[in-house]
Amino acid sequence: MDRISNLPQPILHQREAIQTCVLSKSWRYRGSTRPYFEFRERCFNADKETFLSVMDKILHRYHDQKISVQKFLVEMSMVDSESISFLEKWIPLFILNKGVNTFILNFLSYTSAHFALPSIVYKAEFLKELNLKRCKLSQLNPLDEVLFKHLQKLSLTYVYIADETFEKIMSSCPLIEYVNLEGCEGLKNIKVNKAHKLKNFDFDDYLISKEEDGLSIEIDAPTIESISIMGAFNWFHHHKNFPYLKCLHLENVRLSTKSFDNFSFDYPCLEELELLFCHGFEEFRLLSRSIKHLTIAVDRSIKAAIDATNILHFGFISNFLPSISFRTTSSKWKSRIHLMDYVDVHYDASSSFLKLNELLKALSRSEISLHIEDHPLVVPDTYTGDESFLVEEIEWEREDEQRAEFLCKNLLMEREMRRYFWQQDLEEVSMEAFDRNGKNGIPSRGQVCQNVLCQTINSNKIFAFD
């Protein structure tokens, strides 16, 4: 008895079930009746012409037999005349199908060409997910309708879309939950209004320089939980209240001192805040009982007063040592300080040492991890070393052989530096030498450093050496 043929359609359309088509002629076309049309050119072992021909035959079968399509996914290498003709023929015939809830069209090449998406796509009211890459969305007139009544997920990558078109789309998606915009052209003033179901908003346009003016993002989404913005857009004028926002990531965004008032008082559930190389402020005060993870990266000197009651992790990345005061009631939290290559021609190694001392003092109640890249420090003659701070881990990077030797002799052998950094409690030392190509094991440099390290370890009765 043929029990397989009598199985329910959803089971017969599973990938594993389709693989059994070689066992029986009656099962041969089960794969061509699946409600998922998924074709990727990079997975097709033939030329472009054959790839399009195969898709054309299958779509004819779907259309002639009136087979419902729930997912329409096509990935092509590039936008060319053959691809355009194929898509302009078939998209209008399937996009309005009541069964289509996922439409994904991606072009993977890095050319500047875009596929002009037929405007009939705006009428696809049953879509739940729209994912486009290297396409162009046509300009909408004020009277044009967008019927994305059920759209929940919108992802646009390297898509050309005007501000007005994006705003119209967003205002026509009452159920939208996820929006991802990456490298899109044409967007200057992004507005997300009345998005009452929106949970996640991701925007990434790292190619925009901070010198461009007039770029802004406005989000009115009372239920939003995660916002990530990468690009030189203005955020300093944003005063919306986000009562459910948990994660905020801003990179290269223009802020102001008042922006930190929003972070403090308008985002009561904010747990993770990342501000990476944002600009428009030199001093700020941050007060939060909800923030648990805070990361700040800047390319200038700043002054900050931070009161984070429940902080678990604090990260700071910069070329410059900041002036920071830190208050918290957390009994166990971690901090990681990453000092990058210094760039100031007037750099003062002694002054930097004192600033580092003040920073570690402010973070002394945490488990401190310190990573220093080619950032010289010199103990001033006036330094008494009366205060001590526990540093759990120190990483120090120097580039050439002379600097590596300088590091070992000054950091490990100088009495004041030794007392300052570990006070004879050092448990483990790890030393690796690399050339400019990342190859390790440079004999001259490694031998010099190893000798100095061993002398230091012996003098301080330290027995662990890696």
PDB file of C-alpha atoms in Angstrom, residues 37-318:
ATOM      1  CA  PHE A  37       9.621  29.099  -4.428  1.00  0.00           C
ATOM      2  CA  GLU A  38      13.298  29.470  -3.501  1.00  0.00           C
ATOM      3  CA  PHE A  39      16.052  29.815  -6.108  1.00  0.00           C
ATOM      4  CA  ARG A  40      19.626  31.024  -5.563  1.00  0.00           C
ATOM      5  CA  GLU A  41      21.884  31.465  -8.563  1.00  0.00           C
ATOM      6  CA  ARG A  42      25.047  30.870  -6.513  1.00  0.00           C
ATOM      7  CA  CYS A  43      23.761  27.375  -5.682  1.00  0.00           C
ATOM      8  CA  PHE A  44      22.926  26.555  -9.310  1.00  0.00           C
ATOM      9  CA  ASN A  45      25.554  24.647 -11.289  1.00  0.00           C
ATOM     10  CA  ALA A  46      24.819  26.169 -14.701  1.00  0.00           C
ATOM     11  CA  ASP A  47      24.949  29.457 -16.562  1.00  0.00           C
ATOM     12  CA  LYS A  48      22.564  32.367 -16.043  1.00  0.00           C
ATOM     13  CA  GLU A  49      20.462  31.520 -19.102  1.00  0.00           C
ATOM     14  CA  THR A  50      19.786  27.973 -17.856  1.00  0.00           C
ATOM     15  CA  PHE A  51      19.052  29.270 -14.361  1.00  0.00           C
ATOM     16  CA  LEU A  52      16.386  31.647 -15.689  1.00  0.00           C
ATOM     17  CA  SER A  53      14.965  28.953 -17.987  1.00  0.00           C
ATOM     18  CA  VAL A  54      14.497  26.487 -15.125  1.00  0.00           C
ATOM     19  CA  MET A  55      12.771  29.099 -12.961  1.00  0.00           C
ATOM     20  CA  ASP A  56      10.563  30.109 -15.865  1.00  0.00           C
ATOM     21  CA  LYS A  57       9.343  26.519 -16.427  1.00  0.00           C
ATOM     22  CA  ILE A  58       8.586  26.002 -12.742  1.00  0.00           C
ATOM     23  CA  LEU A  59       6.728  29.288 -12.431  1.00  0.00           C
ATOM     24  CA  HIS A  60       4.682  28.379 -15.501  1.00  0.00           C
ATOM     25  CA  ARG A  61       3.673  25.146 -13.769  1.00  0.00           C
ATOM     26  CA  TYR A  62       2.767  27.054 -10.586  1.00  0.00           C
ATOM     27  CA  HIS A  63       0.739  29.564 -12.563  1.00  0.00           C
ATOM     28  CA  ASP A  64      -1.034  27.072 -14.848  1.00  0.00           C
ATOM     29  CA  GLN A  65      -1.961  24.745 -11.985  1.00  0.00           C
ATOM     30  CA  LYS A  66      -2.864  27.692  -9.730  1.00  0.00           C
ATOM     31  CA  ILE A  67      -0.527  26.465  -7.022  1.00  0.00           C
ATOM     32  CA  SER A  68      -0.393  28.733  -3.992  1.00  0.00           C
ATOM     33  CA  VAL A  69       3.002  30.299  -3.231  1.00  0.00           C
ATOM     34  CA  GLN A  70       3.682  31.376   0.338  1.00  0.00           C
ATOM     35  CA  LYS A  71       7.348  32.310  -0.056  1.00  0.00           C
ATOM     36  CA  PHE A  72       8.925  33.861  -3.152  1.00  0.00           C
ATOM     37  CA  LEU A  73      12.724  34.007  -2.828  1.00  0.00           C
ATOM     38  CA  VAL A  74      15.099  34.757  -5.702  1.00  0.00           C
ATOM     39  CA  GLU A  75      18.817  35.543  -5.397  1.00  0.00           C
ATOM     40  CA  MET A  76      20.725  36.598  -8.500  1.00  0.00           C
ATOM     41  CA  SER A  77      24.283  37.617  -9.123  1.00  0.00           C
ATOM     42  CA  MET A  78      23.643  40.915 -10.895  1.00  0.00           C
ATOM     43  CA  VAL A  79      21.065  43.190 -12.480  1.00  0.00           C
ATOM     44  CA  ASP A  80      21.093  42.614 -16.252  1.00  0.00           C
ATOM     45  CA  SER A  81      18.568  42.756 -19.088  1.00  0.00           C
ATOM     46  CA  GLU A  82      17.688  39.026 -18.842  1.00  0.00           C
ATOM     47  CA  SER A  83      17.023  39.246 -15.107  1.00  0.00           C
ATOM     48  CA  ILE A  84      14.931  42.389 -15.532  1.00  0.00           C
ATOM     49  CA  SER A  85      12.757  40.779 -18.234  1.00  0.00           C
ATOM     50  CA  PHE A  86      12.221  37.654 -16.142  1.00  0.00           C
ATOM     51  CA  LEU A  87      11.262  39.544 -12.961  1.00  0.00           C
ATOM     52  CA  GLU A  88       9.041  42.086 -14.706  1.00  0.00           C
ATOM     53  CA  LYS A  89       7.134  39.150 -16.210  1.00  0.00           C
ATOM     54  CA  TRP A  90       6.579  37.067 -13.101  1.00  0.00           C
ATOM     55  CA  ILE A  91       6.464  39.432 -10.108  1.00  0.00           C
ATOM     56  CA  PRO A  92       3.091  40.982 -11.082  1.00  0.00           C
ATOM     57  CA  LEU A  93       1.599  37.489 -11.547  1.00  0.00           C
ATOM     58  CA  PHE A  94       2.544  36.262  -8.085  1.00  0.00           C
ATOM     59  CA  ILE A  95       2.903  39.233  -5.761  1.00  0.00           C
ATOM     60  CA  LEU A  96      -0.856  39.736  -5.388  1.00  0.00           C
ATOM     61  CA  ASN A  97      -1.428  36.062  -4.695  1.00  0.00           C
ATOM     62  CA  LYS A  98      -3.237  35.783  -1.362  1.00  0.00           C
ATOM     63  CA  GLY A  99      -0.841  33.056  -0.271  1.00  0.00           C
ATOM     64  CA  VAL A 100       2.381  35.085  -0.716  1.00  0.00           C
ATOM     65  CA  ASN A 101       3.462  36.313   2.725  1.00  0.00           C
ATOM     66  CA  THR A 102       7.256  36.426   2.180  1.00  0.00           C
ATOM     67  CA  PHE A 103       8.906  38.199  -0.756  1.00  0.00           C
ATOM     68  CA  ILE A 104      12.732  38.189  -0.920  1.00  0.00           C
ATOM     69  CA  LEU A 105      14.630  39.562  -3.921  1.00  0.00           C
ATOM     70  CA  ASN A 106      18.394  39.977  -3.592  1.00  0.00           C
ATOM     71  CA  PHE A 107      21.098  40.915  -6.079  1.00  0.00           C
ATOM     72  CA  LEU A 108      24.536  39.987  -4.728  1.00  0.00           C
ATOM     73  CA  SER A 109      26.851  41.935  -7.039  1.00  0.00           C
ATOM     74  CA  TYR A 110      28.602  45.123  -5.929  1.00  0.00           C
ATOM     75  CA  THR A 111      27.731  47.144  -9.016  1.00  0.00           C
ATOM     76  CA  SER A 112      25.809  50.412  -8.837  1.00  0.00           C
ATOM     77  CA  ALA A 113      22.895  49.006 -10.861  1.00  0.00           C
ATOM     78  CA  HIS A 114      19.504  48.680  -9.153  1.00  0.00           C
ATOM     79  CA  PHE A 115      16.437  46.708 -10.194  1.00  0.00           C
ATOM     80  CA  ALA A 116      13.371  48.946 -10.406  1.00  0.00           C
ATOM     81  CA  LEU A 117      10.755  47.052  -8.420  1.00  0.00           C
ATOM     82  CA  PRO A 118       7.301  47.127 -10.096  1.00  0.00           C
ATOM     83  CA  SER A 119       4.959  49.489  -8.250  1.00  0.00           C
ATOM     84  CA  ILE A 120       2.363  46.719  -8.018  1.00  0.00           C
ATOM     85  CA  VAL A 121       4.354  45.417  -5.034  1.00  0.00           C
ATOM     86  CA  TYR A 122       2.794  48.233  -2.975  1.00  0.00           C
ATOM     87  CA  LYS A 123      -0.576  46.479  -3.436  1.00  0.00           C
ATOM     88  CA  ALA A 124       0.557  43.212  -1.834  1.00  0.00           C
ATOM     89  CA  GLU A 125      -1.601  43.494   1.247  1.00  0.00           C
ATOM     90  CA  PHE A 126      -0.959  39.914   2.417  1.00  0.00           C
ATOM     91  CA  LEU A 127       2.811  40.301   2.680  1.00  0.00           C
ATOM     92  CA  LYS A 128       4.314  39.724   6.118  1.00  0.00           C
ATOM     93  CA  GLU A 129       7.977  40.037   5.138  1.00  0.00           C
ATOM     94  CA  LEU A 130       9.615  42.171   2.439  1.00  0.00           C
ATOM     95  CA  ASN A 131      13.375  41.755   1.933  1.00  0.00           C
ATOM     96  CA  LEU A 132      15.134  43.609  -0.910  1.00  0.00           C
ATOM     97  CA  LYS A 133      18.775  44.063  -1.888  1.00  0.00           C
ATOM     98  CA  ARG A 134      20.028  46.356  -4.691  1.00  0.00           C
ATOM     99  CA  CYS A 135      16.551  47.344  -5.769  1.00  0.00           C
ATOM    100  CA  LYS A 136      14.929  50.702  -6.400  1.00  0.00           C
ATOM    101  CA  LEU A 137      11.548  51.581  -4.958  1.00  0.00           C
ATOM    102  CA  SER A 138       9.552  53.899  -7.197  1.00  0.00           C
ATOM    103  CA  GLN A 139       8.550  57.359  -6.008  1.00  0.00           C
ATOM    104  CA  LEU A 140       5.048  57.507  -4.557  1.00  0.00           C
ATOM    105  CA  ASN A 141       2.557  60.245  -5.296  1.00  0.00           C
ATOM    106  CA  PRO A 142       0.418  61.652  -2.449  1.00  0.00           C
ATOM    107  CA  LEU A 143      -2.642  59.746  -3.713  1.00  0.00           C
ATOM    108  CA  ASP A 144      -0.851  56.411  -4.181  1.00  0.00           C
ATOM    109  CA  GLU A 145      -1.861  53.680  -1.785  1.00  0.00           C
ATOM    110  CA  VAL A 146       0.417  51.291   0.087  1.00  0.00           C
ATOM    111  CA  LEU A 147      -1.493  48.231   1.253  1.00  0.00           C
ATOM    112  CA  PHE A 148       1.029  46.634   3.585  1.00  0.00           C
ATOM    113  CA  LYS A 149      -1.651  45.912   6.177  1.00  0.00           C
ATOM    114  CA  HIS A 150      -0.015  42.722   7.402  1.00  0.00           C
ATOM    115  CA  LEU A 151       3.675  43.555   6.929  1.00  0.00           C
ATOM    116  CA  GLN A 152       5.709  42.712  10.027  1.00  0.00           C
ATOM    117  CA  LYS A 153       9.305  42.700   8.772  1.00  0.00           C
ATOM    118  CA  LEU A 154      10.979  45.128   6.359  1.00  0.00           C
ATOM    119  CA  SER A 155      14.620  44.708   5.340  1.00  0.00           C
ATOM    120  CA  LEU A 156      16.228  46.991   2.726  1.00  0.00           C
ATOM    121  CA  THR A 157      19.908  46.608   1.804  1.00  0.00           C
ATOM    122  CA  TYR A 158      21.568  48.939  -0.721  1.00  0.00           C
ATOM    123  CA  VAL A 159      18.108  49.984  -1.847  1.00  0.00           C
ATOM    124  CA  TYR A 160      17.344  53.342  -3.413  1.00  0.00           C
ATOM    125  CA  ILE A 161      14.344  54.869  -1.652  1.00  0.00           C
ATOM    126  CA  ALA A 162      13.256  58.478  -1.144  1.00  0.00           C
ATOM    127  CA  ASP A 163      12.343  59.906   2.257  1.00  0.00           C
ATOM    128  CA  GLU A 164       8.712  60.392   1.259  1.00  0.00           C
ATOM    129  CA  THR A 165       8.372  56.820   0.016  1.00  0.00           C
ATOM    130  CA  PHE A 166       9.833  55.366   3.211  1.00  0.00           C
ATOM    131  CA  GLU A 167       7.610  57.530   5.386  1.00  0.00           C
ATOM    132  CA  LYS A 168       4.525  56.478   3.414  1.00  0.00           C
ATOM    133  CA  ILE A 169       5.446  52.804   3.697  1.00  0.00           C
ATOM    134  CA  MET A 170       5.968  53.060   7.453  1.00  0.00           C
ATOM    135  CA  SER A 171       2.663  54.859   7.994  1.00  0.00           C
ATOM    136  CA  SER A 172       0.903  52.074   6.044  1.00  0.00           C
ATOM    137  CA  CYS A 173       2.256  49.196   8.164  1.00  0.00           C
ATOM    138  CA  PRO A 174       0.211  49.038  11.379  1.00  0.00           C
ATOM    139  CA  LEU A 175       1.706  45.652  12.318  1.00  0.00           C
ATOM    140  CA  ILE A 176       5.376  46.343  11.519  1.00  0.00           C
ATOM    141  CA  GLU A 177       7.717  44.918  14.182  1.00  0.00           C
ATOM    142  CA  TYR A 178      11.164  44.863  12.586  1.00  0.00           C
ATOM    143  CA  VAL A 179      12.887  47.393  10.293  1.00  0.00           C
ATOM    144  CA  ASN A 180      16.421  46.994   8.948  1.00  0.00           C
ATOM    145  CA  LEU A 181      18.002  49.587   6.637  1.00  0.00           C
ATOM    146  CA  GLU A 182      21.575  49.081   5.433  1.00  0.00           C
ATOM    147  CA  GLY A 183      23.473  51.271   2.982  1.00  0.00           C
ATOM    148  CA  CYS A 184      20.294  52.707   1.450  1.00  0.00           C
ATOM    149  CA  GLU A 185      20.526  55.649  -0.934  1.00  0.00           C
ATOM    150  CA  GLY A 186      18.140  58.586  -0.956  1.00  0.00           C
ATOM    151  CA  LEU A 187      17.404  58.664   2.776  1.00  0.00           C
ATOM    152  CA  LYS A 188      18.250  61.985   4.405  1.00  0.00           C
ATOM    153  CA  ASN A 189      15.501  62.621   6.957  1.00  0.00           C
ATOM    154  CA  ILE A 190      14.111  59.328   8.197  1.00  0.00           C
ATOM    155  CA  LYS A 191      10.751  59.399   9.958  1.00  0.00           C
ATOM    156  CA  VAL A 192       9.125  56.447  11.667  1.00  0.00           C
ATOM    157  CA  ASN A 193       5.743  57.659  12.884  1.00  0.00           C
ATOM    158  CA  LYS A 194       2.895  55.896  14.667  1.00  0.00           C
ATOM    159  CA  ALA A 195       4.677  52.528  14.601  1.00  0.00           C
ATOM    160  CA  HIS A 196       2.797  51.162  17.590  1.00  0.00           C
ATOM    161  CA  LYS A 197       3.996  47.556  17.120  1.00  0.00           C
ATOM    162  CA  LEU A 198       7.626  48.251  16.224  1.00  0.00           C
ATOM    163  CA  LYS A 199      10.116  46.285  18.360  1.00  0.00           C
ATOM    164  CA  ASN A 200      13.457  46.620  16.509  1.00  0.00           C
ATOM    165  CA  PHE A 201      14.913  49.376  14.328  1.00  0.00           C
ATOM    166  CA  ASP A 202      18.366  48.907  12.745  1.00  0.00           C
ATOM    167  CA  PHE A 203      19.994  51.518  10.517  1.00  0.00           C
ATOM    168  CA  ASP A 204      23.495  51.187   9.101  1.00  0.00           C
ATOM    169  CA  ASP A 205      25.082  53.670   6.711  1.00  0.00           C
ATOM    170  CA  TYR A 206      28.731  53.864   7.709  1.00  0.00           C
ATOM    171  CA  LEU A 207      29.678  55.491   4.388  1.00  0.00           C
ATOM    172  CA  ILE A 208      28.068  58.787   5.387  1.00  0.00           C
ATOM    173  CA  SER A 209      30.689  61.176   6.766  1.00  0.00           C
ATOM    174  CA  LYS A 210      30.123  63.294   9.856  1.00  0.00           C
ATOM    175  CA  GLU A 211      30.672  66.441   7.760  1.00  0.00           C
ATOM    176  CA  GLU A 212      27.282  66.035   6.061  1.00  0.00           C
ATOM    177  CA  ASP A 213      24.655  68.262   7.669  1.00  0.00           C
ATOM    178  CA  GLY A 214      20.886  68.040   7.843  1.00  0.00           C
ATOM    179  CA  LEU A 215      20.668  64.266   8.252  1.00  0.00           C
ATOM    180  CA  SER A 216      18.213  63.178  10.915  1.00  0.00           C
ATOM    181  CA  ILE A 217      16.263  60.220  12.271  1.00  0.00           C
ATOM    182  CA  GLU A 218      12.971  60.550  14.141  1.00  0.00           C
ATOM    183  CA  ILE A 219      11.330  57.529  15.729  1.00  0.00           C
ATOM    184  CA  ASP A 220       7.872  57.535  17.288  1.00  0.00           C
ATOM    185  CA  ALA A 221       7.428  53.960  18.469  1.00  0.00           C
ATOM    186  CA  PRO A 222       6.214  53.602  22.062  1.00  0.00           C
ATOM    187  CA  THR A 223       6.723  49.805  22.143  1.00  0.00           C
ATOM    188  CA  ILE A 224      10.219  49.712  20.652  1.00  0.00           C
ATOM    189  CA  GLU A 225      12.772  47.553  22.489  1.00  0.00           C
ATOM    190  CA  SER A 226      15.966  47.853  20.416  1.00  0.00           C
ATOM    191  CA  ILE A 227      17.462  50.705  18.359  1.00  0.00           C
ATOM    192  CA  SER A 228      20.764  50.532  16.462  1.00  0.00           C
ATOM    193  CA  ILE A 229      21.952  53.483  14.357  1.00  0.00           C
ATOM    194  CA  MET A 230      25.304  53.661  12.551  1.00  0.00           C
ATOM    195  CA  GLY A 231      25.860  56.819  10.524  1.00  0.00           C
ATOM    196  CA  ALA A 232      26.324  60.567  10.837  1.00  0.00           C
ATOM    197  CA  PHE A 233      22.687  61.336  11.607  1.00  0.00           C
ATOM    198  CA  ASN A 234      21.362  63.793  14.165  1.00  0.00           C
ATOM    199  CA  TRP A 235      19.900  62.409  17.376  1.00  0.00           C
ATOM    200  CA  PHE A 236      20.389  65.445  19.605  1.00  0.00           C
ATOM    201  CA  HIS A 237      16.882  66.793  18.894  1.00  0.00           C
ATOM    202  CA  HIS A 238      15.185  63.497  19.719  1.00  0.00           C
ATOM    203  CA  HIS A 239      12.942  63.798  22.785  1.00  0.00           C
ATOM    204  CA  LYS A 240      10.570  60.858  22.476  1.00  0.00           C
ATOM    205  CA  ASN A 241       9.875  58.682  25.473  1.00  0.00           C
ATOM    206  CA  PHE A 242      10.724  54.992  24.976  1.00  0.00           C
ATOM    207  CA  PRO A 243       9.253  53.224  28.023  1.00  0.00           C
ATOM    208  CA  TYR A 244      10.208  49.709  26.806  1.00  0.00           C
ATOM    209  CA  LEU A 245      13.571  50.393  25.148  1.00  0.00           C
ATOM    210  CA  LYS A 246      16.179  47.898  26.417  1.00  0.00           C
ATOM    211  CA  CYS A 247      19.063  48.252  23.950  1.00  0.00           C
ATOM    212  CA  LEU A 248      20.395  51.431  22.308  1.00  0.00           C
ATOM    213  CA  HIS A 249      23.432  51.351  20.005  1.00  0.00           C
ATOM    214  CA  LEU A 250      24.579  54.643  18.453  1.00  0.00           C
ATOM    215  CA  GLU A 251      27.730  54.892  16.333  1.00  0.00           C
ATOM    216  CA  ASN A 252      29.051  58.064  14.677  1.00  0.00           C
ATOM    217  CA  VAL A 253      25.765  59.766  15.578  1.00  0.00           C
ATOM    218  CA  ARG A 254      25.504  63.451  16.475  1.00  0.00           C
ATOM    219  CA  LEU A 255      24.399  63.926  20.093  1.00  0.00           C
ATOM    220  CA  SER A 256      24.362  66.770  22.608  1.00  0.00           C
ATOM    221  CA  THR A 257      24.719  67.092  26.365  1.00  0.00           C
ATOM    222  CA  LYS A 258      20.917  67.098  26.639  1.00  0.00           C
ATOM    223  CA  SER A 259      20.789  63.707  24.898  1.00  0.00           C
ATOM    224  CA  PHE A 260      22.072  62.180  28.121  1.00  0.00           C
ATOM    225  CA  ASP A 261      19.046  63.547  29.964  1.00  0.00           C
ATOM    226  CA  ASN A 262      16.930  61.392  27.632  1.00  0.00           C
ATOM    227  CA  PHE A 263      19.103  58.369  28.357  1.00  0.00           C
ATOM    228  CA  SER A 264      18.690  59.077  32.077  1.00  0.00           C
ATOM    229  CA  PHE A 265      14.985  59.857  32.395  1.00  0.00           C
ATOM    230  CA  ASP A 266      13.074  58.942  29.211  1.00  0.00           C
ATOM    231  CA  TYR A 267      14.273  55.332  28.819  1.00  0.00           C
ATOM    232  CA  PRO A 268      13.369  53.723  32.171  1.00  0.00           C
ATOM    233  CA  CYS A 269      14.000  50.120  30.973  1.00  0.00           C
ATOM    234  CA  LEU A 270      17.282  50.763  29.142  1.00  0.00           C
ATOM    235  CA  GLU A 271      19.747  47.988  30.036  1.00  0.00           C
ATOM    236  CA  GLU A 272      22.394  48.223  27.290  1.00  0.00           C
ATOM    237  CA  LEU A 273      23.805  51.523  26.015  1.00  0.00           C
ATOM    238  CA  GLU A 274      26.613  51.733  23.438  1.00  0.00           C
ATOM    239  CA  LEU A 275      27.909  55.125  22.283  1.00  0.00           C
ATOM    240  CA  LEU A 276      30.698  54.555  19.777  1.00  0.00           C
ATOM    241  CA  PHE A 277      32.551  57.598  18.407  1.00  0.00           C
ATOM    242  CA  CYS A 278      29.493  59.812  18.632  1.00  0.00           C
ATOM    243  CA  HIS A 279      30.114  63.557  18.538  1.00  0.00           C
ATOM    244  CA  GLY A 280      28.525  66.858  19.579  1.00  0.00           C
ATOM    245  CA  PHE A 281      29.378  66.686  23.295  1.00  0.00           C
ATOM    246  CA  GLU A 282      32.461  67.150  25.476  1.00  0.00           C
ATOM    247  CA  GLU A 283      30.876  66.691  28.899  1.00  0.00           C
ATOM    248  CA  PHE A 284      27.851  64.786  30.159  1.00  0.00           C
ATOM    249  CA  ARG A 285      26.085  63.401  33.197  1.00  0.00           C
ATOM    250  CA  LEU A 286      24.362  60.029  33.059  1.00  0.00           C
ATOM    251  CA  LEU A 287      22.001  58.848  35.789  1.00  0.00           C
ATOM    252  CA  SER A 288      20.346  55.454  35.406  1.00  0.00           C
ATOM    253  CA  ARG A 289      19.018  52.689  37.617  1.00  0.00           C
ATOM    254  CA  SER A 290      18.361  50.349  34.696  1.00  0.00           C
ATOM    255  CA  ILE A 291      21.611  50.361  32.673  1.00  0.00           C
ATOM    256  CA  LYS A 292      23.628  47.166  33.162  1.00  0.00           C
ATOM    257  CA  HIS A 293      26.009  47.337  30.188  1.00  0.00           C
ATOM    258  CA  LEU A 294      27.581  50.668  29.212  1.00  0.00           C
ATOM    259  CA  THR A 295      30.213  51.135  26.485  1.00  0.00           C
ATOM    260  CA  ILE A 296      31.652  54.487  25.427  1.00  0.00           C
ATOM    261  CA  ALA A 297      34.204  55.063  22.646  1.00  0.00           C
ATOM    262  CA  VAL A 298      35.450  58.556  21.775  1.00  0.00           C
ATOM    263  CA  ASP A 299      38.226  60.146  19.732  1.00  0.00           C
ATOM    264  CA  ARG A 300      38.727  63.142  22.029  1.00  0.00           C
ATOM    265  CA  SER A 301      39.016  64.006  25.694  1.00  0.00           C
ATOM    266  CA  ILE A 302      35.729  64.008  27.630  1.00  0.00           C
ATOM    267  CA  LYS A 303      34.479  64.657  31.151  1.00  0.00           C
ATOM    268  CA  ALA A 304      31.696  62.486  32.524  1.00  0.00           C
ATOM    269  CA  ALA A 305      29.782  61.883  35.730  1.00  0.00           C
ATOM    270  CA  ILE A 306      28.149  58.451  35.713  1.00  0.00           C
ATOM    271  CA  ASP A 307      25.711  57.181  38.320  1.00  0.00           C
ATOM    272  CA  ALA A 308      24.654  53.662  37.296  1.00  0.00           C
ATOM    273  CA  THR A 309      23.120  51.872  40.247  1.00  0.00           C
ATOM    274  CA  ASN A 310      22.961  48.383  38.754  1.00  0.00           C
ATOM    275  CA  ILE A 311      25.903  48.394  36.358  1.00  0.00           C
ATOM    276  CA  LEU A 312      27.426  45.002  35.466  1.00  0.00           C
ATOM    277  CA  HIS A 313      29.925  45.985  32.768  1.00  0.00           C
ATOM    278  CA  PHE A 314      31.539  49.287  31.771  1.00  0.00           C
ATOM    279  CA  GLY A 315      33.741  49.631  28.700  1.00  0.00           C
ATOM    280  CA  PHE A 316      35.772  52.629  27.562  1.00  0.00           C
ATOM    281  CA  ILE A 317      37.741  52.938  24.291  1.00  0.00           C
ATOM    282  CA  SER A 318      39.736  56.009  23.270  1.00  0.00           C
TER     283      SER A 318
END
